[in-house]
mmCIF file of C-alpha atoms and ligand atoms in Angstrom:
data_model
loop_
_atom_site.group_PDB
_atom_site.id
_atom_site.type_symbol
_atom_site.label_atom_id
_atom_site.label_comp_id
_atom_site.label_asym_id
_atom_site.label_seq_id
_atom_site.Cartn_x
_atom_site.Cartn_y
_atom_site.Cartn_z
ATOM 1 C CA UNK A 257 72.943 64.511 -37.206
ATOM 2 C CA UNK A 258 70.322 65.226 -34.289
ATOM 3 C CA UNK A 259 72.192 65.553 -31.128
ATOM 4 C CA UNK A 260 70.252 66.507 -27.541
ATOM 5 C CA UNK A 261 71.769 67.668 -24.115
ATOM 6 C CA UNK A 262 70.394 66.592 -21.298
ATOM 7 C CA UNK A 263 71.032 66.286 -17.268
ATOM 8 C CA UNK A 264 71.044 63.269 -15.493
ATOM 9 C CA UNK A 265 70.489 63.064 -12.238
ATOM 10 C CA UNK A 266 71.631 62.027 -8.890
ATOM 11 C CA UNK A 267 69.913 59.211 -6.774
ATOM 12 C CA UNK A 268 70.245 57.581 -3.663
ATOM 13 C CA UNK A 269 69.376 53.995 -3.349
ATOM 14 C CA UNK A 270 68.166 51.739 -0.829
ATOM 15 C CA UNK A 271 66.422 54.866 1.183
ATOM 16 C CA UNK A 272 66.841 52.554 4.849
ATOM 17 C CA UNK A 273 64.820 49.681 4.882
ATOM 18 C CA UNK A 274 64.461 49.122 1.025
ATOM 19 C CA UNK A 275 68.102 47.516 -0.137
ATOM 20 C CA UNK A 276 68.452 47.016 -4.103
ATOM 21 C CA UNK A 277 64.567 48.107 -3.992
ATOM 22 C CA UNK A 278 63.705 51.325 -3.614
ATOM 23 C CA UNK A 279 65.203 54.812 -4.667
ATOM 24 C CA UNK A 280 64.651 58.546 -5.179
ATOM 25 C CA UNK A 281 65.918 60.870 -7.303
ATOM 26 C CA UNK A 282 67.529 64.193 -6.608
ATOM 27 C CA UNK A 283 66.776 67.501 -8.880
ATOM 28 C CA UNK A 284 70.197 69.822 -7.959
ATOM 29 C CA UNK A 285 72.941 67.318 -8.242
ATOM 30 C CA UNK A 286 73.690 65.305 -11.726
ATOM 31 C CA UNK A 287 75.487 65.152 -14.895
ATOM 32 C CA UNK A 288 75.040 66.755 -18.338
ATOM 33 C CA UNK A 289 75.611 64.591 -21.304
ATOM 34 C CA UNK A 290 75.563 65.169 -24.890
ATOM 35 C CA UNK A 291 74.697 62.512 -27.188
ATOM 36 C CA UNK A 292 74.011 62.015 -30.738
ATOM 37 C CA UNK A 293 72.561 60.267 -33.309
ATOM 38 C CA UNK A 294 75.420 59.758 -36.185
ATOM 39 C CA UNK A 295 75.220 58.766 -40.304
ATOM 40 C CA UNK A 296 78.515 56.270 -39.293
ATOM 41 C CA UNK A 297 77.763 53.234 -37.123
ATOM 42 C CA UNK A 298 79.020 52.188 -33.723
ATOM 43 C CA UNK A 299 79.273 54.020 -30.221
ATOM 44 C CA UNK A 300 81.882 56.346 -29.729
ATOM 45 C CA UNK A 301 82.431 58.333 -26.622
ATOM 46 C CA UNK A 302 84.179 61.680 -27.700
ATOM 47 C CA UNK A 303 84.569 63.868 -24.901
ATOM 48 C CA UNK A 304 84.743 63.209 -20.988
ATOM 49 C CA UNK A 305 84.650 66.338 -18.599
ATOM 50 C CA UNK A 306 85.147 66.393 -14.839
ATOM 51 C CA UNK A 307 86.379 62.553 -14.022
ATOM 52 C CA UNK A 308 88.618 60.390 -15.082
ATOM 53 C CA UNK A 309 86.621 57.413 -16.939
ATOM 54 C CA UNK A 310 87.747 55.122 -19.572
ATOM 55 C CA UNK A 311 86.798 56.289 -23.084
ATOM 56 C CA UNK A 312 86.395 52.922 -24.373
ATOM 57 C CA UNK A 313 82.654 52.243 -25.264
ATOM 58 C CA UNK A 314 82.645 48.662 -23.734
ATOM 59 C CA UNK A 315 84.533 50.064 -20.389
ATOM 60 C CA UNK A 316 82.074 52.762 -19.942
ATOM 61 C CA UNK A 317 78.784 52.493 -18.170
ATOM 62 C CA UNK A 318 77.211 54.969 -20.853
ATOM 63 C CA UNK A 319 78.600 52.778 -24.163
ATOM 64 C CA UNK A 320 77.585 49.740 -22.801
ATOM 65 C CA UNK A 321 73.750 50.838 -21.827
ATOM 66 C CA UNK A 322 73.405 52.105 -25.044
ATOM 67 C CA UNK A 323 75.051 48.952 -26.613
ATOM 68 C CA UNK A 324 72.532 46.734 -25.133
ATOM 69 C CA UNK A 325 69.800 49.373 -26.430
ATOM 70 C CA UNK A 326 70.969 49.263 -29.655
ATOM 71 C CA UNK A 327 71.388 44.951 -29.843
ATOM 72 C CA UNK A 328 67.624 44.875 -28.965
ATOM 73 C CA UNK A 329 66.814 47.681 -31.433
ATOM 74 C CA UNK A 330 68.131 45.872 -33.958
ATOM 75 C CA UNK A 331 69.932 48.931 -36.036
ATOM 76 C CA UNK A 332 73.174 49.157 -37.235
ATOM 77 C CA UNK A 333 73.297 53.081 -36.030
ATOM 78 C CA UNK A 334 75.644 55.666 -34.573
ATOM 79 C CA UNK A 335 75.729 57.415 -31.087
ATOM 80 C CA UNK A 336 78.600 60.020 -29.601
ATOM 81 C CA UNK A 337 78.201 60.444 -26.309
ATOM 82 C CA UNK A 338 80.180 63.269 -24.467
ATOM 83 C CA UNK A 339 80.003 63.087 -20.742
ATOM 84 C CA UNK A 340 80.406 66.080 -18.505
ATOM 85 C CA UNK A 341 80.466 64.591 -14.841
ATOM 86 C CA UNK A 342 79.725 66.563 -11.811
ATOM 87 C CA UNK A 343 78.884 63.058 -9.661
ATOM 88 C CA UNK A 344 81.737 61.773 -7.914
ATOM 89 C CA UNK A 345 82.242 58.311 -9.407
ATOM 90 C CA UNK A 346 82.398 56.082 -6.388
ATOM 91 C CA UNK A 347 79.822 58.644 -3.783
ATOM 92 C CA UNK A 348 76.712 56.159 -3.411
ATOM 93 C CA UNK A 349 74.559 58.805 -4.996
ATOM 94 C CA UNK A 350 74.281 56.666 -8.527
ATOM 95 C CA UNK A 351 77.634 58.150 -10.300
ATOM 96 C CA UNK A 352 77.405 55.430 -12.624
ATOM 97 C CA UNK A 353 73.551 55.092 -13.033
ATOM 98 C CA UNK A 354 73.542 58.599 -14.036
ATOM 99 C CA UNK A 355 75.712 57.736 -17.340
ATOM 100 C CA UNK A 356 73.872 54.615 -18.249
ATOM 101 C CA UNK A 357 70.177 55.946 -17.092
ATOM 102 C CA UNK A 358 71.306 59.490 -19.536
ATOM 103 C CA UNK A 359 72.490 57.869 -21.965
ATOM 104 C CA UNK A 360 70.077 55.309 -22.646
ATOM 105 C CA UNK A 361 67.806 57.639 -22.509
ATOM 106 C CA UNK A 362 68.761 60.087 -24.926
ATOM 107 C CA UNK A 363 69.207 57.692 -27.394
ATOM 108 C CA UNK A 364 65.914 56.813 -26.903
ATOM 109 C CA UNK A 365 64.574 60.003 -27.166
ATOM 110 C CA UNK A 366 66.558 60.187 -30.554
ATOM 111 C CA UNK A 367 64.675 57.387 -31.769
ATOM 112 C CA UNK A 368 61.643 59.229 -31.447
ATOM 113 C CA UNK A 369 60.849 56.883 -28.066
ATOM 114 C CA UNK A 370 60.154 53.123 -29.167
ATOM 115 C CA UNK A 371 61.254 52.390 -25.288
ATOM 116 C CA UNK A 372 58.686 53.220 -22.208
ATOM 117 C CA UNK A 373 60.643 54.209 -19.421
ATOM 118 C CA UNK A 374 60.231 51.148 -17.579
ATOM 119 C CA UNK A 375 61.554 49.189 -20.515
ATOM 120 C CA UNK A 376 65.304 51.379 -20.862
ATOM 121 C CA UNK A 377 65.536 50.460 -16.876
ATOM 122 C CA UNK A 378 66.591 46.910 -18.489
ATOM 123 C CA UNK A 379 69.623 48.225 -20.845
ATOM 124 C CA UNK A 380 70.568 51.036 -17.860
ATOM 125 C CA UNK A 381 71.052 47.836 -15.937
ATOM 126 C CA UNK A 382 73.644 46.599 -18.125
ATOM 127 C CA UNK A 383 76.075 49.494 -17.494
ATOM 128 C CA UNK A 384 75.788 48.909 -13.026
ATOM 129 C CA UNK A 385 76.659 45.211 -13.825
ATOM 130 C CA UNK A 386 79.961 46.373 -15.516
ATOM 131 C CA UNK A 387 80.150 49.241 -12.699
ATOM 132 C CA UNK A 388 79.597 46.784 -9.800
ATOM 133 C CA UNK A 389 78.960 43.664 -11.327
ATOM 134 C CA UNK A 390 75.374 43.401 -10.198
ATOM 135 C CA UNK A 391 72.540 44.523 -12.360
ATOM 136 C CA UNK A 392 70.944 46.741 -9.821
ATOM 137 C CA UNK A 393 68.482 48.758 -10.559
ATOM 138 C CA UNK A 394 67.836 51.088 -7.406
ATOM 139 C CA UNK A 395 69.587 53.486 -9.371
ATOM 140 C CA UNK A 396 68.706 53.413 -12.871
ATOM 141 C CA UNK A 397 64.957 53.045 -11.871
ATOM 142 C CA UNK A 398 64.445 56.640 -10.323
ATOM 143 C CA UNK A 399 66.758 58.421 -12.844
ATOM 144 C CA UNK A 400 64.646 57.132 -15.380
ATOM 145 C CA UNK A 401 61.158 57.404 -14.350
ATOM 146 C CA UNK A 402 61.736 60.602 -11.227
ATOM 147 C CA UNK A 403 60.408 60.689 -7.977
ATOM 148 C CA UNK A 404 60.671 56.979 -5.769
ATOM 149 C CA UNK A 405 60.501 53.944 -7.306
ATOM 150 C CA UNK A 406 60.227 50.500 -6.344
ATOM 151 C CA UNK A 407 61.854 47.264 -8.063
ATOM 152 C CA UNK A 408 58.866 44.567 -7.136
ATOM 153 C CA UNK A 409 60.721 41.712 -8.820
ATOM 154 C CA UNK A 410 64.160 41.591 -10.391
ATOM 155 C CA UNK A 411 63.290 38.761 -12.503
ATOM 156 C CA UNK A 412 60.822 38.954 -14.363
ATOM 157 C CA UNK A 413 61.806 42.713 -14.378
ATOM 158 C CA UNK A 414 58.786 44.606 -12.619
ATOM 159 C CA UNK A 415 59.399 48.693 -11.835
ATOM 160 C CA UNK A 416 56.831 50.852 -10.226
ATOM 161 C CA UNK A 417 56.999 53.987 -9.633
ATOM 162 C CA UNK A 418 55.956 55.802 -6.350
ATOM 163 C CA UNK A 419 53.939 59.230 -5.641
ATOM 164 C CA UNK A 420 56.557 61.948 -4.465
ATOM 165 C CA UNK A 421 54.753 63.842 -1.456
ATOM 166 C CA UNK A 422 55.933 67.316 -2.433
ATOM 167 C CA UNK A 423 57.028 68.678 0.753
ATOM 168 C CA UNK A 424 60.327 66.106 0.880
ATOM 169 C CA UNK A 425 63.533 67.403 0.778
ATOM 170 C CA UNK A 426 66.905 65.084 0.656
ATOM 171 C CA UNK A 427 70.176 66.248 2.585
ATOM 172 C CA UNK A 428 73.167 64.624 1.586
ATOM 173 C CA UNK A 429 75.997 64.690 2.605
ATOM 174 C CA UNK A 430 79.251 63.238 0.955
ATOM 175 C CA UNK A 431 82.362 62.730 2.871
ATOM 176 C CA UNK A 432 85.230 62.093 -0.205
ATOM 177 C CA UNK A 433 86.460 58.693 1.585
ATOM 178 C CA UNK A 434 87.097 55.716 -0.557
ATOM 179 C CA UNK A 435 84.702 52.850 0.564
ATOM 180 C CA UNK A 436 85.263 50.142 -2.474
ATOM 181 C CA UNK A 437 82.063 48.902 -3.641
ATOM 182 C CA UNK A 438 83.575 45.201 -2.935
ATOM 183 C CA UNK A 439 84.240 46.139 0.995
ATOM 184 C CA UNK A 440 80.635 47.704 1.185
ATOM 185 C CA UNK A 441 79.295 44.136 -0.232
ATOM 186 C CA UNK A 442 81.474 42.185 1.658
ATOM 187 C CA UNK A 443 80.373 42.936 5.021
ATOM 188 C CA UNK A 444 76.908 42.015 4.259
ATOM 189 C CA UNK A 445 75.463 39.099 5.625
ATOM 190 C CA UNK A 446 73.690 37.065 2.745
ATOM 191 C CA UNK A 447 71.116 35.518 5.758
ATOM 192 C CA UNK A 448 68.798 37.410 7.406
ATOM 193 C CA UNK A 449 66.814 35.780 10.076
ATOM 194 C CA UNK A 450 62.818 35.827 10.301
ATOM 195 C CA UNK A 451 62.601 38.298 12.657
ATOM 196 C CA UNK A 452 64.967 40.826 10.916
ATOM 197 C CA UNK A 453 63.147 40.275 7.622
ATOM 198 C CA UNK A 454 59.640 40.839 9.462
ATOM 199 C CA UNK A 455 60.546 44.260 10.637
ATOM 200 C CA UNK A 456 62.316 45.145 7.370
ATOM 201 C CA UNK A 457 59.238 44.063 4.795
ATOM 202 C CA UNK A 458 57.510 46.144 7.210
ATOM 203 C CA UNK A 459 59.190 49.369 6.989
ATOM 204 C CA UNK A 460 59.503 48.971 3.336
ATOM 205 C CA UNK A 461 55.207 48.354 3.393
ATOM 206 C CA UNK A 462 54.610 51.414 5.855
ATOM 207 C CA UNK A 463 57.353 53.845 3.692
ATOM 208 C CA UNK A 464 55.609 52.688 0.553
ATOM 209 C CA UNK A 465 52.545 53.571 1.965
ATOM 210 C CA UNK A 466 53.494 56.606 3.774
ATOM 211 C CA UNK A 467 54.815 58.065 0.388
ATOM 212 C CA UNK A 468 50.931 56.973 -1.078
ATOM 213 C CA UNK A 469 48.947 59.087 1.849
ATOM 214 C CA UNK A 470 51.452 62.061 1.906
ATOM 215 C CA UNK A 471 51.826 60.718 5.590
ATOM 216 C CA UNK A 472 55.127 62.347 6.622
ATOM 217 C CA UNK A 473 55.072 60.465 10.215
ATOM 218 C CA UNK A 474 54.597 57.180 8.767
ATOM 219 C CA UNK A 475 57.378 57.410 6.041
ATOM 220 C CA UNK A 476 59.778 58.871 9.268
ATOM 221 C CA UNK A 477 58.859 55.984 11.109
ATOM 222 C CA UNK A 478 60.081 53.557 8.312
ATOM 223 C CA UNK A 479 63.305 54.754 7.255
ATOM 224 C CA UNK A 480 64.804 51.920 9.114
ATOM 225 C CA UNK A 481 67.073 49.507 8.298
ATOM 226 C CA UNK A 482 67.507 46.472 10.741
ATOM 227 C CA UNK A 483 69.748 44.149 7.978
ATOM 228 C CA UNK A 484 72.518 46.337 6.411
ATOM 229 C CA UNK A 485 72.989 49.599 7.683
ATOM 230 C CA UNK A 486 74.542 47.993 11.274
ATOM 231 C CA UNK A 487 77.194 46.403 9.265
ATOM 232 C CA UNK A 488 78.208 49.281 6.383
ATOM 233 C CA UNK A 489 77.614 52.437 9.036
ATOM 234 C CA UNK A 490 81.307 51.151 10.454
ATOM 235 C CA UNK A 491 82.922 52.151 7.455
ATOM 236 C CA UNK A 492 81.783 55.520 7.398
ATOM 237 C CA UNK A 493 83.272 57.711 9.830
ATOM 238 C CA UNK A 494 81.218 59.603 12.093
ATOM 239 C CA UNK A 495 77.990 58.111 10.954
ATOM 240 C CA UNK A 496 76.060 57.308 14.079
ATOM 241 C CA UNK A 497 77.016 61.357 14.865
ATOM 242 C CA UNK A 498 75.496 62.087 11.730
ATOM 243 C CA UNK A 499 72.183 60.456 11.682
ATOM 244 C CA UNK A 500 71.665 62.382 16.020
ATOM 245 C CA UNK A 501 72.308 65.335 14.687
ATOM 246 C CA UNK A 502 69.805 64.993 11.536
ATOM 247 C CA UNK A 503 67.085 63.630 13.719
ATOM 248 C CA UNK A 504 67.535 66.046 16.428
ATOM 249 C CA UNK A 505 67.224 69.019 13.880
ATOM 250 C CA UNK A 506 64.048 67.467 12.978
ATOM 251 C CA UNK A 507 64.684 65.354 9.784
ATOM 252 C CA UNK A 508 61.852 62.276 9.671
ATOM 253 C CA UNK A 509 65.104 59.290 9.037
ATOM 254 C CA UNK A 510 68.537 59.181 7.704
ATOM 255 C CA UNK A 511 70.736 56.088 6.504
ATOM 256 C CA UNK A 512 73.774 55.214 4.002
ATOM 257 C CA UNK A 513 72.571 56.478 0.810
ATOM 258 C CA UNK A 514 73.286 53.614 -1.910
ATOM 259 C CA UNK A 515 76.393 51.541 -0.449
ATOM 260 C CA UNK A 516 77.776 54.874 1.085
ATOM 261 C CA UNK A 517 79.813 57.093 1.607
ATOM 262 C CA UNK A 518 77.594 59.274 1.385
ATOM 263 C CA UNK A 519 74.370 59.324 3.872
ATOM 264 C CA UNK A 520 71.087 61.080 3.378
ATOM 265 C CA UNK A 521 68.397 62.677 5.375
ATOM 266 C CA UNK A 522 64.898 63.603 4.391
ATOM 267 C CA UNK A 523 62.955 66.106 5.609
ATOM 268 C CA UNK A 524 59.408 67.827 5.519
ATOM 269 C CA UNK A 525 60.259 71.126 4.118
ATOM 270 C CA UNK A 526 63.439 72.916 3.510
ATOM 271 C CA UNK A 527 64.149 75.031 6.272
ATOM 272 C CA UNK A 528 64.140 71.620 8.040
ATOM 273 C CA UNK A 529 66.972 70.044 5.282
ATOM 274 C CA UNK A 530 68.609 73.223 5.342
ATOM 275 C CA UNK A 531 68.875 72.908 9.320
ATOM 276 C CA UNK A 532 69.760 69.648 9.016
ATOM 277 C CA UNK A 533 72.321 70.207 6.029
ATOM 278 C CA UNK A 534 74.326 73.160 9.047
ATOM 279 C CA UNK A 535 74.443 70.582 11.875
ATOM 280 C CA UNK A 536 75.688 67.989 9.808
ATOM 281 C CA UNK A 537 78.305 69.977 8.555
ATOM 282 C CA UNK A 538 79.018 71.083 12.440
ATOM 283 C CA UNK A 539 79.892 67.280 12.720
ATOM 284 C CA UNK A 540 81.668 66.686 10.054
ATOM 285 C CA UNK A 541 84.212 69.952 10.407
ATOM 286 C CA UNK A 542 85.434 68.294 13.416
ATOM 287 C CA UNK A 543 87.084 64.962 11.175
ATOM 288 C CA UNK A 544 89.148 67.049 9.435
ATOM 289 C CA UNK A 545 88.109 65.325 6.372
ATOM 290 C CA UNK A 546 86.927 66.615 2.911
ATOM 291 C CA UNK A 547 83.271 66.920 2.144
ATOM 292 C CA UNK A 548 80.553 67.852 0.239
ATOM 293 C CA UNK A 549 76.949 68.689 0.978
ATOM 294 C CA UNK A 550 73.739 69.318 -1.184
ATOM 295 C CA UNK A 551 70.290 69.989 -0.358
ATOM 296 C CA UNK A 552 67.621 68.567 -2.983
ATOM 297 C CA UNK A 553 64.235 68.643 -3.922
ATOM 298 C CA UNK A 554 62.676 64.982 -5.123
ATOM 299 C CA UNK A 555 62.770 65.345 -9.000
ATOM 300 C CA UNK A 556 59.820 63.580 -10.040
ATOM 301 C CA UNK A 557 60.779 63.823 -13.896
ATOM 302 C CA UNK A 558 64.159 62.083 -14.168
ATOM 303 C CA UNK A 559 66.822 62.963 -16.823
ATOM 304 C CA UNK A 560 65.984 66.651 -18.072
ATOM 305 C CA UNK A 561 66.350 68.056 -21.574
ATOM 306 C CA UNK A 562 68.689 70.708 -21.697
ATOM 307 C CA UNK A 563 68.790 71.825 -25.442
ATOM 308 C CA UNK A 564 67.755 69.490 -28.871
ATOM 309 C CA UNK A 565 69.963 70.633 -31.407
ATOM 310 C CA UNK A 566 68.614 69.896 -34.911
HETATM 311 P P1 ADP B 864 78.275 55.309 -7.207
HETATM 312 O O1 ADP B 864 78.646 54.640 -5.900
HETATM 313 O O2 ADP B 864 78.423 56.789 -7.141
HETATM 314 O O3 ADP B 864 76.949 54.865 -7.719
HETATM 315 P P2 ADP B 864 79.516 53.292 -8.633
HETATM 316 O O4 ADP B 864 80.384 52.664 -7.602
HETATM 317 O O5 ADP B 864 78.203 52.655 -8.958
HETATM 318 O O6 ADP B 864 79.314 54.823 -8.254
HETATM 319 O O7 ADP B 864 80.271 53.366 -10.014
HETATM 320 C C1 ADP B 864 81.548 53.805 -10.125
HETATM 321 C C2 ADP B 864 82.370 52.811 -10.966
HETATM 322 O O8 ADP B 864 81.884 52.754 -12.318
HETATM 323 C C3 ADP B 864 83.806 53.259 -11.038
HETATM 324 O O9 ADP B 864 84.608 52.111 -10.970
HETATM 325 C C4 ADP B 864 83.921 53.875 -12.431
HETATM 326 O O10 ADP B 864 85.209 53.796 -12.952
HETATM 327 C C5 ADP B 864 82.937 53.049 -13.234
HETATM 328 N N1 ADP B 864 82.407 53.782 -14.421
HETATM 329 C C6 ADP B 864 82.479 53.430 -15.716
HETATM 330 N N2 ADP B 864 81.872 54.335 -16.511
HETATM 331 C C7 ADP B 864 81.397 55.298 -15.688
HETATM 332 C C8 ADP B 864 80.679 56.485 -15.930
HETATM 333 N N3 ADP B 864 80.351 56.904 -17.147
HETATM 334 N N4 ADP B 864 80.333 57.230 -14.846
HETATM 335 C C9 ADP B 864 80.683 56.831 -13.600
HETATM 336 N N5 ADP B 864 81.349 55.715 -13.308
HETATM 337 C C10 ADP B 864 81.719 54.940 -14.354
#
């Protein structure tokens, strides 16, 4: 039996202007998982930690990655996976992506790698379309490969991934309000007119870009979002309060990370985040409502080994 422990990260999706597109990952905040390779075949998941998630391999983002890894692989084999969650399932910071990214993952590494990165994005997709029943991969993507990444095309499949200017530092902040996944879809609009879609392909251009040239100005400048965030900022309270105070403490853009609650704001440095991370906090005391904040640098690696155990 070869077994490996590993953390899986955090990630917030959409980053403003780039919805089901583009996302980063985060280095402090993320899951360990334990998963080996076993002499008796099937998936069995033997131990969760921290959250309350069904056990049963199909109802389980993490058994039913590594079920479609394991169809295409063609190998009657057999994985444990324990899960030890420190994600809040349901936060908008990739709860679920972090199971299915980890575990895919680690079975892959198992294997001895037969699967690029880019090509385990496919099976990690298969666990967010049983979490959310759309096989996004905004999530999956950065865990996977680190740093940003974009999806260019859902179909065919086509992942690239993104240079990481080192100086950016993620501020998130999660208030522990249920927004269901279904209300966050359902107040999108599914047309966008021509001249919202103009400015948002632009943002996404000028981030992508500003990301490229390490231009901190330009990548402020396009963490907008013209098409979604007016609609889902309503159901998070104090959001427009939020996003002033982040700006005004100098952080280059902040928006709903992934389909909320939770926003972000990135920053050039982290006295900056850390500045941020205070006034937010200022704003949130005031709703009387639970929260959590973390302060992150971009991890431009993805899921981590922890230990290989022989
Ligand atoms: P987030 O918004 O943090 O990305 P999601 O809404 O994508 O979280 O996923 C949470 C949903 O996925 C919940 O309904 C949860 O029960 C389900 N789920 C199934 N397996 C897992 C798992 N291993 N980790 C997290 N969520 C899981």
């Amino acid at each position: 039996m070869k077994s490996i422990r590993i953390f899986t990260p955090a990630t917030v999706a959409n980053l403003s202007c780039g919805f089901d597109v583009l996302g980063c990952c985060l280095d402090t905040v993320g899951d360990e998982m334990l998963i080996s390779l076993t002499s008796e075949p099937g998936i069995r998941i033997t131990k969760i930690e921290g959250a309350d998630l069904p056990m049963e391999t199909d109802k389980n983002v993490a058994g039913v990655a590594v079920q479609a890894l394991l169809l295409d692989y063609k190998k009657d084999l057999g994985v444990t996976i324990e899960i030890y969650k420190k994600i809040k399932a349901g936060s908008g910071i990739g709860s679920s992506a972090a199971s299915s990214a980890g575990a895919v993952w680690a079975v892959n590494h198992l294997l001895g790698n037969p699967y690029t990165p880019q090509e385990l994005v496919k099976f990690a997709m298969e666990g967010e379309k049983l979490a959310s029943g759309n096989a996004h991969a905004d999530n999956v993507a950065p865990a996977l490969l680190g740093g940003f990444t974009l999806v260019r095309s859902y179909n065919p499949l086509d992942v690239i991934k993104l240079h990481s200017p080192k100086d950016l530092v993620m501020t998130v902040i999660h208030p522990q309000i249920e927004v269901k996944t279904s209300d966050s879809r359902s107040v999108i609009k599914h047309n966008v007119s021509l001249q919202q879609a103009i400015h948002q392909w632009g943002n996404v251009g000028g981030l992508v870009a500003g990301l490229f040239t390490e231009d901190y100005n330009l990548i402020g400048r396009s963490l907008e979002d013209v098409i979604i965030e007016p609609l889902r900022s309503i159901l998070i309270p104090e959001f427009k309060n939020v996003k002033n105070a982040a700006i005004e403490k100098g952080a280059l853009g902040c928006g709903i990370s992934g389909s909320g609650p939770s926003i972000f704001a990135l920053s050039k440095g982290l006295k900056i985040a850390t500045d941020v991370a205070e006034a937010i906090r200022v704003v949130y005391a005031k709703t009387g409502l639970e929260f959590d904040i973390h302060i992150s640098q971009i991890n431009s690696n993805g899921v981590k080994i922890i230990e290989e155990i022989q």
